[in-house]
Coordinates of C-alpha atoms in Angstrom, one line a residue:
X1 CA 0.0 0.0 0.0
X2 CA 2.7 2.8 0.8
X3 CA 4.6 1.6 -2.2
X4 CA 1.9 2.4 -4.5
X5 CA 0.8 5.6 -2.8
X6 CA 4.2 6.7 -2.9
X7 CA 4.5 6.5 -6.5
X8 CA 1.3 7.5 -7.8
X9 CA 1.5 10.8 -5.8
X10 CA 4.9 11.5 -6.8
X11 CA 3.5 11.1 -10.5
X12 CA 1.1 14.0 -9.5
X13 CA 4.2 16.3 -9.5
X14 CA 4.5 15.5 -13.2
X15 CA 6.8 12.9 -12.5
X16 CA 7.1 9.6 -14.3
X17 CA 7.0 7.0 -11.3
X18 CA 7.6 3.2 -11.4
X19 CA 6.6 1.9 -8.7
X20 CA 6.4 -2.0 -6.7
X21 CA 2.9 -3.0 -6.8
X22 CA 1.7 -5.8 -4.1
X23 CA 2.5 -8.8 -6.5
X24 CA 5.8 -7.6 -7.4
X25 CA 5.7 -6.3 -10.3
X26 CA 6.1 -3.2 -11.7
X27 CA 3.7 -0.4 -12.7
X28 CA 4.4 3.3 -14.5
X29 CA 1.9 6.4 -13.5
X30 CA 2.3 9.3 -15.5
X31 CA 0.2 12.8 -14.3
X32 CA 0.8 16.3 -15.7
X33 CA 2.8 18.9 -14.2
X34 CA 1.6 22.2 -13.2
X35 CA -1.2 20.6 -10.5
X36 CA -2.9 23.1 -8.4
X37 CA -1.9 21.1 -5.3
X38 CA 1.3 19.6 -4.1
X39 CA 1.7 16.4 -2.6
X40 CA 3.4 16.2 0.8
X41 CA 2.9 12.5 2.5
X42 CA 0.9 9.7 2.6
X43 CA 0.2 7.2 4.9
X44 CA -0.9 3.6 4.5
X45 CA -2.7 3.2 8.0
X46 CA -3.2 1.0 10.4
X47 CA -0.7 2.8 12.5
X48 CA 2.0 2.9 9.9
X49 CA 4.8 6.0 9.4
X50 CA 4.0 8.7 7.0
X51 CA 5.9 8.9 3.6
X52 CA 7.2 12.0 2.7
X53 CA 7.0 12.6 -0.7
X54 CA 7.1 16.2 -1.3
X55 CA 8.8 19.0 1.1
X56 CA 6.4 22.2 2.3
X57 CA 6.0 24.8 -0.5
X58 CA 8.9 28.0 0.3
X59 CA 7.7 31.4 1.0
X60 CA 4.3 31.0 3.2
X61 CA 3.5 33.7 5.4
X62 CA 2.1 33.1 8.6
X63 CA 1.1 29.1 10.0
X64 CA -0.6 26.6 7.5
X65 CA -3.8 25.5 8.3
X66 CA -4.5 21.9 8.1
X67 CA -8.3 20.8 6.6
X68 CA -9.0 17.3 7.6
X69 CA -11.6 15.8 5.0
X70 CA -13.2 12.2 5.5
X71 CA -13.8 10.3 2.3
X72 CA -17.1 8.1 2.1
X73 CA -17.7 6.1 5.2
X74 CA -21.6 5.6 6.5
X75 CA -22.5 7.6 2.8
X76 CA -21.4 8.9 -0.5
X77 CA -19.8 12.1 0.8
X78 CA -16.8 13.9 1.1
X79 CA -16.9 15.6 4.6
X80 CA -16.5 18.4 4.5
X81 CA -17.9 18.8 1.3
X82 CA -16.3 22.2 0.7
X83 CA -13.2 24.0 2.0
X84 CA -11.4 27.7 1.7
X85 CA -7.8 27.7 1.5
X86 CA -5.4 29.6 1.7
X87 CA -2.2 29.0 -0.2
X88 CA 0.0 27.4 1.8
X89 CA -3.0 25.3 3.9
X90 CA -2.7 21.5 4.2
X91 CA -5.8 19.4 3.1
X92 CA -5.6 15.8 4.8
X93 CA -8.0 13.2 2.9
X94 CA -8.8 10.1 5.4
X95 CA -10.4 7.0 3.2
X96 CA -13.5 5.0 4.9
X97 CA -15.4 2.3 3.6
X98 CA -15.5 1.4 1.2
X99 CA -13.4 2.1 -1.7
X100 CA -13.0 5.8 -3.1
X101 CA -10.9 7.9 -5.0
X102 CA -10.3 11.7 -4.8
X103 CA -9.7 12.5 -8.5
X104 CA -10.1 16.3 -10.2
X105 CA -12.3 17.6 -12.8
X106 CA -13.4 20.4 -14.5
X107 CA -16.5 22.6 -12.6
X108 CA -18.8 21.8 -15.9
X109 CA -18.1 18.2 -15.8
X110 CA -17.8 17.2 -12.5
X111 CA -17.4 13.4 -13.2
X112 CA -14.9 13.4 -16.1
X113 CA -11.0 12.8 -14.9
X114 CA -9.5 16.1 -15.7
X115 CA -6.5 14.3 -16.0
X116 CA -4.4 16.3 -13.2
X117 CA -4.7 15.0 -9.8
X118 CA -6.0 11.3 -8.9
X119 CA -5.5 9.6 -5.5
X120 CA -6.4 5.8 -7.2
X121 CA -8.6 3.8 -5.8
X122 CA -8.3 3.6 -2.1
X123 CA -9.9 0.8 -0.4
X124 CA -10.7 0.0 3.7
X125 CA -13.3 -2.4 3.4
X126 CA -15.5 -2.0 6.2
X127 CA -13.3 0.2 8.1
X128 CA -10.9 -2.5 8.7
X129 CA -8.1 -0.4 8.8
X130 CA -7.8 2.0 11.6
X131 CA -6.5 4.8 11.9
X132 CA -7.5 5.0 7.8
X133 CA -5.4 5.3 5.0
X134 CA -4.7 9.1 4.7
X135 CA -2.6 11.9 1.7
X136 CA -1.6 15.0 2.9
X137 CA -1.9 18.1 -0.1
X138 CA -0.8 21.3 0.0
X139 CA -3.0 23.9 -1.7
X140 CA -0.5 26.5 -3.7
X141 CA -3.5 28.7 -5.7
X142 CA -6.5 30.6 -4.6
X143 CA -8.4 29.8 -7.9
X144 CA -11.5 26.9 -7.5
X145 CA -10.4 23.4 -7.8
X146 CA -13.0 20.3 -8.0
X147 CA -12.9 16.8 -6.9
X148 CA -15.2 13.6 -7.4
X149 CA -15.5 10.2 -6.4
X150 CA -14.1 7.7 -9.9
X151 CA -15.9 4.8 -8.0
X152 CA -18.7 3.2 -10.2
X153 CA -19.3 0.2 -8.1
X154 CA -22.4 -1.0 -7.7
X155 CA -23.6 3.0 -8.7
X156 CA -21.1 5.4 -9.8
X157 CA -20.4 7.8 -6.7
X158 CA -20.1 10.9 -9.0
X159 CA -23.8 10.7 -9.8
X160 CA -25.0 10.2 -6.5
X161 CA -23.4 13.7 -5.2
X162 CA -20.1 12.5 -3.8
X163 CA -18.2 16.1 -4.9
X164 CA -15.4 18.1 -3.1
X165 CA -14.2 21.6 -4.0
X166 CA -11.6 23.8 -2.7
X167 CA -12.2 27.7 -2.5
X168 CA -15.7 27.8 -4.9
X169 CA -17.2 31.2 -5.6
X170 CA -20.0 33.2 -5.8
X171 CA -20.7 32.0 -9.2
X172 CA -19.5 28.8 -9.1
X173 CA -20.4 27.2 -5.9
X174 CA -20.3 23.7 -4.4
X175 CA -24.4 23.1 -4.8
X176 CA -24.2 24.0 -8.7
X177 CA -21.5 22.1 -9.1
X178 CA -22.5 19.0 -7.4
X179 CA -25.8 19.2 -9.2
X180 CA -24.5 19.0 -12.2
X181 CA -22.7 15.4 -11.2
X182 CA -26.5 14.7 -10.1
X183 CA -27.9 15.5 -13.2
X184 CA -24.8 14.1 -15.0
X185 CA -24.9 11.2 -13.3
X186 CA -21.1 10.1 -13.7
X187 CA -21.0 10.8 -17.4
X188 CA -19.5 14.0 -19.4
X189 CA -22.7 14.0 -21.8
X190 CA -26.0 13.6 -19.0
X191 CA -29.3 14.7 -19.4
X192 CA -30.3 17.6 -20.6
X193 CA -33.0 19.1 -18.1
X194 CA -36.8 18.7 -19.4
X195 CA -37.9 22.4 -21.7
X196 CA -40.4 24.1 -20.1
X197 CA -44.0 23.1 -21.0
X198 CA -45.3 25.6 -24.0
X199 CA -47.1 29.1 -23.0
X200 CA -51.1 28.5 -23.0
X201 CA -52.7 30.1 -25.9
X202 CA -54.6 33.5 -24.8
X203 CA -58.0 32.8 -23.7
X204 CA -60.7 33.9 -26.0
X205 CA -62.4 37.3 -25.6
X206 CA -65.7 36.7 -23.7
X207 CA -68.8 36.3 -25.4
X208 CA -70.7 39.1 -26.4
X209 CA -75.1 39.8 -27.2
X210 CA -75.7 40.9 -30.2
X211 CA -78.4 43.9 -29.9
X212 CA -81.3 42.6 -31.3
X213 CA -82.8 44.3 -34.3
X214 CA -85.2 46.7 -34.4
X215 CA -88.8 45.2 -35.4
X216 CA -89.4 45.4 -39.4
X217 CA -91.6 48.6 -40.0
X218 CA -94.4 48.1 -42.3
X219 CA -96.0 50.6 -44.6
X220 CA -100.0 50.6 -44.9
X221 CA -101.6 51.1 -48.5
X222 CA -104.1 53.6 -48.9
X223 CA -106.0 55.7 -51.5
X224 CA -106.2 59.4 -53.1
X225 CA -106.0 61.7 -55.7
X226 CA -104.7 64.9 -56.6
X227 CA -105.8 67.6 -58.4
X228 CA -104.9 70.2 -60.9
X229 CA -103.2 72.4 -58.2
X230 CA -101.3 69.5 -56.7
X231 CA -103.1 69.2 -53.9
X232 CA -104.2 65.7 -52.9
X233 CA -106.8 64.0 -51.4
X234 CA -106.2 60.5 -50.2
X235 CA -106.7 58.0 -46.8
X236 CA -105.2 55.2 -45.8
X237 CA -106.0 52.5 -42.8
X238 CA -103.6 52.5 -39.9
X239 CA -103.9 50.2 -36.9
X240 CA -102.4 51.4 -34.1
X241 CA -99.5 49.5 -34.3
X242 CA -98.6 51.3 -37.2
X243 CA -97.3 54.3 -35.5
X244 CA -94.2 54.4 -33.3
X245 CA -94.5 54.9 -29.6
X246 CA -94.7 58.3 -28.4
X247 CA -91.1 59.1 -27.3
X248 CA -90.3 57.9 -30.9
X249 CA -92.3 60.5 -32.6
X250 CA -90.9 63.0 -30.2
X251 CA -94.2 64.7 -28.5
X252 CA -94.0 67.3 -26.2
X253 CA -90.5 68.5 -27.3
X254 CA -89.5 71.6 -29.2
X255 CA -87.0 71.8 -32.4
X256 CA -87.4 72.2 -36.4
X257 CA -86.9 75.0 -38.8
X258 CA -88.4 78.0 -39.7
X259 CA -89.4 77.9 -43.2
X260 CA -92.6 78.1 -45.3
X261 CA -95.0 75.9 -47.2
X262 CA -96.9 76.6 -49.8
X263 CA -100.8 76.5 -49.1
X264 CA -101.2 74.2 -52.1
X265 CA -98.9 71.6 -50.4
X266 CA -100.6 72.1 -47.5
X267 CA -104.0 71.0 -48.2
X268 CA -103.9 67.4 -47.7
X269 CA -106.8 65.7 -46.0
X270 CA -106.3 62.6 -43.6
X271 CA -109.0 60.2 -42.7
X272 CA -108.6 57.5 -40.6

């Protein structure tokens, strides 16, 4: 166990390890330089030394902090789940049951190796080694860094939440960014979220009542003559339903024209 450790965390430096595995061969680890963290020890527990691997970054001010982070145990968590850090701090992973990795990503795909830091698989079935197998980082940027859990056995950790970041921000917090693992559910592609149900169609204008037509006015025959002078003599029949009401014809109120009328025109007779 402290042979591997060893070498895979000295690869994380952007060094190209071999390394003794547990059936005595040989493996090779090769990681990127330029990580944002810096390994300083590991430690195989069970009561065993620490291995120093890296020495303490030069030129910290003031005394390092130390963040002590459990990894899995009872749940799927990181705990922790978030952490500021100053450069310089120390952040201490502990590994619980059962068998968990603290590997970095990207904040937009939280369950995607980054390929920068990876702690490998880390494994103390039912808690059978005590105190747990621990690695000791030291942070040496300000900037957000985020962490998962590789493990996809019997569900992949990723997509059940297990997330870690260091230093998020006001734009790019922990919840978003474990949400998106959520959503993602341990892959880079995921699921895009449902679109929002179309806009109802405007309700239609209330009904309205047509006015009702005014009643059909009918026009009575009737009889007459004129005569030489153009005056007339005629008559007609008119029930009394033949006349409009008497607001309609307007009686009692005052208006018109002055103006004159022949008296030829005006002799016109009316029976009825």
């Amino acid at each position: 166990m402290v042979g591997r450790l060893t070498s895979l965390l000295l690869a994380a430096t952007g060094v190209v390890a071999q390394m003794v595995s547990s059936s005595g061969g040989t493996d090779t680890v090769t990681v990127p330089a330029g990580s944002t963290i810096i390994i300083i020890a590991t430690n195989a527990g069970g009561g065993a030394s620490w291995q120093n691997v890296n020495p303490p970054m030069a030129g910290t001010t003031g005394t390092p902090q130390t963040h002590q982070v459990t990894v899995g145990g009872a749940e799927l968590v990181y705990t922790p789940n978030t952490i500021n850090a100053a450069v310089g701090d120390y952040v201490q992973f502990n590994f619980m049951s059962q068998n968990h990795t603290v590997t970095q990503s990207a904040f937009t795909t939280p369950c995607v190796n980054a390929g920068m830091f990876d702690s490998q698989f880390m494994p103390n079935m039912n808690n059978a080694t005590n105190p747990p197998p621990a690695m000791k980082l030291q942070v040496n940027t300000t900037s957000p860094q985020w962490f998962y859990c590789k493990q996809k056995t019997p569900t992949p950790h990723c997509g059940k939440g297990m997330t870690f970041s260091i230093n998020p921000t006001a734009d790019k917090t922990q919840a978003m960014f474990q949400a998106m693992a959520i959503q993602q559910n341990g892959t880079a592609s995921g699921t895009a979220p449902p679109a929002p149900p179309p806009a109802a169609p405007p309700a239609p204008p209330a009904a309205t009542t047509a006015a009702a037509p005014p009643p059909a006015t009918s026009i009575a025959s009737g009889t007459g003559s004129t005569d030489g002078t153009g005056a007339c003599q005629c008559s007609c029949l008119c029930g009394v339903a033949s006349f409009p009401n008497a607001v309609e014809q307007g009686l009692g109120n005052f208006g018109g024209m002055s103006g004159a009328l022949p008296a030829s025109n005006a002799e016109v007779q009316i029976s009825g």
